[in-house]
Amino acid sequence: MEDYEVILNAIMAHLNPEAVKTEDVIPVGISNRHIHLSQAAVDKLFGCGYQLTKLKDLSQPGQYACKECVTICGPKGVIEKVRILGPVRTETQVEILQSDTFKLGVKGFLRLSGNLANTPGITIIGPNGSFEIPFGVIVAKRHIHMLPSDATRFGVDDGAVVSIEFEGERGGSLNNVVIRVTANSGLECHIDTEEANALGVKPGTKIKIRK
């Protein structure tokens, strides 16, 4: 049976090489604004000892969307129903869209997740109270999560900056996409809803890396 499958795959590759050439494409995940909370923030917003409720798993192992949402409040305005992503983190991090910066009245610092130094703060409002952070508001840089084995396959290193290409009627390319290599990653390119809308990208779209 194994020999049969090898022979069949070889025949298919010869007859239609493009049909089996899928190793060079990466699925796209589209992110809307969301928030990661510390346990101290959870306690303040929802009550001491409160545990977030998992709504659904996300593509990255161990991460999930929570049932709970909060309101974020800046100097000029508020945005309601901002989804919380779990699990809890050491630092609270608010990821917004570039257009949100105008509504909230905060600067849009383009950063990778976790790089929070010298970023704006904001007030978070939950059903049990409010929690003010002195920093932690970012606009997420577009990036690609991958395993070390994926990095070897694509010929890239952690921290490398590449361009990506989209197909479709509104297809095009995006530059300055950061490679993020960890031992616990799901292969996926992350862009936000504004970038996706500009290029007509839908969930499940595949991209190619152009170095």
Coordinates of C-alpha atoms in Angstrom, one line a residue:
M1 CA 0.0 0.0 0.0
E2 CA 2.8 2.4 0.9
D3 CA 4.5 1.7 -2.5
Y4 CA 1.2 2.3 -4.3
E5 CA 0.7 5.7 -2.6
V6 CA 4.3 6.8 -3.4
I7 CA 3.8 5.8 -7.1
L8 CA 0.4 7.6 -7.2
N9 CA 1.8 10.8 -5.7
A10 CA 4.7 10.7 -8.2
I11 CA 2.2 10.4 -11.1
M12 CA 0.0 13.2 -9.8
A13 CA 3.1 15.5 -9.3
H14 CA 4.1 14.8 -12.9
L15 CA 0.7 15.4 -14.4
N16 CA -0.2 18.5 -12.3
P17 CA 2.8 19.8 -10.3
E18 CA 1.0 22.9 -9.2
A19 CA -1.8 20.9 -7.5
V20 CA 0.7 19.3 -5.0
K21 CA 2.9 22.4 -4.5
T22 CA 1.3 23.6 -1.3
E23 CA 4.3 23.7 1.1
D24 CA 5.1 27.3 0.2
V25 CA 1.7 28.8 1.3
I26 CA 0.7 30.0 4.7
P27 CA -2.8 30.5 6.0
V28 CA -3.9 34.0 7.1
G29 CA -5.5 34.8 10.5
I30 CA -7.4 38.2 10.7
S31 CA -7.3 40.0 14.1
N32 CA -9.7 42.6 15.3
R33 CA -9.0 44.8 18.4
H34 CA -8.7 42.7 21.5
I35 CA -7.1 42.7 25.0
H36 CA -4.9 40.4 27.1
L37 CA -5.4 40.8 30.8
S38 CA -3.2 40.2 33.9
Q39 CA -4.8 38.4 36.8
A40 CA -4.7 41.6 38.7
A41 CA -6.8 43.3 36.0
V42 CA -9.2 40.4 35.9
D43 CA -9.7 40.6 39.7
K44 CA -10.4 44.4 39.5
L45 CA -12.7 44.2 36.5
F46 CA -14.7 41.1 37.3
G47 CA -14.1 40.3 41.0
C48 CA -11.4 38.8 43.1
G49 CA -10.5 35.3 41.9
Y50 CA -12.6 35.5 38.8
Q51 CA -11.7 32.9 36.1
L52 CA -12.2 33.9 32.4
T53 CA -14.6 31.7 30.4
K54 CA -13.2 30.1 27.3
L55 CA -15.4 30.7 24.2
K56 CA -13.3 29.0 21.5
D57 CA -9.7 28.0 20.9
L58 CA -7.5 30.1 18.6
S59 CA -5.0 28.9 16.1
Q60 CA -2.0 29.5 18.4
P61 CA -1.7 26.5 20.8
G62 CA -3.0 27.3 24.3
Q63 CA -4.6 30.6 23.3
Y64 CA -8.4 31.2 23.2
A65 CA -11.1 33.8 22.9
C66 CA -13.0 34.4 26.1
K67 CA -16.8 35.0 26.5
E68 CA -16.1 38.2 28.5
C69 CA -15.6 41.6 26.9
V70 CA -14.6 45.0 28.3
T71 CA -14.8 48.7 27.4
I72 CA -11.6 50.7 26.8
C73 CA -11.6 54.4 27.5
G74 CA -9.2 57.0 26.2
P75 CA -8.9 60.8 26.5
K76 CA -11.3 61.4 23.6
G77 CA -13.7 58.4 23.5
V78 CA -14.6 54.8 24.3
I79 CA -14.8 51.5 22.5
E80 CA -17.2 48.9 23.9
K81 CA -17.3 45.1 23.6
V82 CA -13.5 44.6 23.2
R83 CA -12.9 40.8 23.3
I84 CA -10.6 39.3 26.0
L85 CA -8.1 36.7 24.8
G86 CA -6.8 34.1 27.3
P87 CA -4.9 32.9 29.2
V88 CA -4.0 35.7 31.6
R89 CA -0.6 37.3 31.1
T90 CA 2.0 39.0 33.3
E91 CA 1.2 42.4 31.7
T92 CA -2.1 43.7 30.4
Q93 CA -1.9 44.5 26.7
V94 CA -4.5 46.2 24.5
E95 CA -4.3 45.7 20.7
I96 CA -6.2 48.2 18.7
L97 CA -6.6 49.2 15.1
Q98 CA -5.0 52.3 13.7
S99 CA -8.4 54.0 13.2
D100 CA -9.2 53.3 16.9
T101 CA -6.4 55.7 17.9
F102 CA -8.4 58.7 16.6
K103 CA -11.6 57.7 18.4
L104 CA -9.7 57.0 21.7
G105 CA -7.3 59.8 21.5
V106 CA -4.2 57.7 22.0
K107 CA -1.1 57.4 19.8
G108 CA -0.7 54.2 17.7
F109 CA 2.6 52.6 18.6
L110 CA 3.3 49.8 16.0
R111 CA 4.8 47.0 18.1
L112 CA 5.1 43.2 18.3
S113 CA 3.1 41.6 21.1
G114 CA 4.9 41.9 24.4
N115 CA 7.0 44.9 23.4
L116 CA 5.2 47.4 25.6
A117 CA 7.9 49.9 26.7
N118 CA 7.0 53.5 26.3
T119 CA 3.5 52.8 24.9
P120 CA 0.3 54.7 25.9
G121 CA -1.9 53.7 28.8
I122 CA -5.7 53.5 28.9
T123 CA -8.6 52.8 31.3
I124 CA -10.4 49.5 31.1
I125 CA -13.9 49.2 32.4
G126 CA -15.5 45.9 33.4
P127 CA -18.7 44.9 35.2
N128 CA -17.1 45.1 38.6
G129 CA -14.9 48.2 38.3
S130 CA -12.2 49.9 36.3
F131 CA -8.5 49.3 35.9
E132 CA -6.0 51.8 34.6
I133 CA -2.8 50.8 32.9
P134 CA 0.1 53.3 32.5
F135 CA 1.3 51.5 29.3
G136 CA 0.3 48.6 27.1
V137 CA -1.7 50.0 24.1
I138 CA -0.3 48.9 20.8
V139 CA -1.2 48.5 17.1
A140 CA 0.1 45.1 16.3
K141 CA 2.8 44.7 13.6
R142 CA 1.8 42.1 11.0
H143 CA 3.7 38.9 11.6
I144 CA 4.0 35.2 10.8
H145 CA 4.0 32.5 13.6
M146 CA 5.9 29.4 12.8
L147 CA 7.9 26.5 14.3
P148 CA 11.6 26.1 13.9
S149 CA 11.0 23.4 11.3
D150 CA 8.9 25.8 9.3
A151 CA 11.6 28.5 9.5
T152 CA 14.0 26.0 8.1
R153 CA 11.6 25.1 5.3
F154 CA 11.0 28.7 4.4
G155 CA 14.6 29.7 4.8
V156 CA 13.9 32.4 7.4
D157 CA 15.0 33.2 11.0
D158 CA 13.2 34.5 14.0
G159 CA 13.0 38.3 13.7
A160 CA 13.5 38.4 10.0
V161 CA 11.4 40.9 8.0
V162 CA 9.8 39.7 4.8
S163 CA 7.2 40.7 2.3
I164 CA 4.0 38.6 1.6
E165 CA 1.9 38.3 -1.5
F166 CA -1.9 37.9 -1.7
E167 CA -3.9 36.6 -4.6
G168 CA -7.5 37.6 -5.6
E169 CA -9.2 40.5 -7.3
R170 CA -7.9 43.0 -4.7
G171 CA -4.6 41.1 -4.2
G172 CA -1.3 42.7 -3.7
S173 CA 1.6 42.6 -1.3
L174 CA 2.5 43.8 2.2
N175 CA 6.0 44.6 3.4
N176 CA 7.6 44.7 6.9
V177 CA 6.1 41.3 8.0
V178 CA 8.0 40.0 11.0
I179 CA 8.8 36.3 11.4
R180 CA 8.2 34.9 14.9
V181 CA 9.7 31.5 15.5
T182 CA 8.8 29.6 18.7
A183 CA 8.7 25.9 19.8
N184 CA 4.9 26.2 20.3
S185 CA 3.4 27.9 17.3
G186 CA 0.7 27.2 14.7
L187 CA 1.8 28.3 11.2
E188 CA -0.2 31.4 10.5
C189 CA 0.2 34.9 9.2
H190 CA -1.5 37.6 11.3
I191 CA -2.9 40.8 9.9
D192 CA -5.6 43.1 11.3
T193 CA -9.0 43.7 9.9
E194 CA -8.0 47.0 8.3
E195 CA -5.2 45.4 6.3
A196 CA -7.5 42.5 5.4
N197 CA -10.3 44.8 4.1
A198 CA -7.9 46.8 2.0
L199 CA -6.8 43.7 0.2
G200 CA -10.1 41.8 0.2
V201 CA -8.6 39.0 2.4
K202 CA -10.9 36.5 4.0
P203 CA -10.1 34.0 6.8
G204 CA -8.4 31.0 5.3
T205 CA -6.7 32.9 2.5
K206 CA -3.2 31.7 1.7
I207 CA -0.1 33.9 1.3
K208 CA 3.4 33.4 0.0
I209 CA 6.5 34.8 1.5
R210 CA 8.6 37.1 -0.8
K211 CA 11.9 37.8 0.8

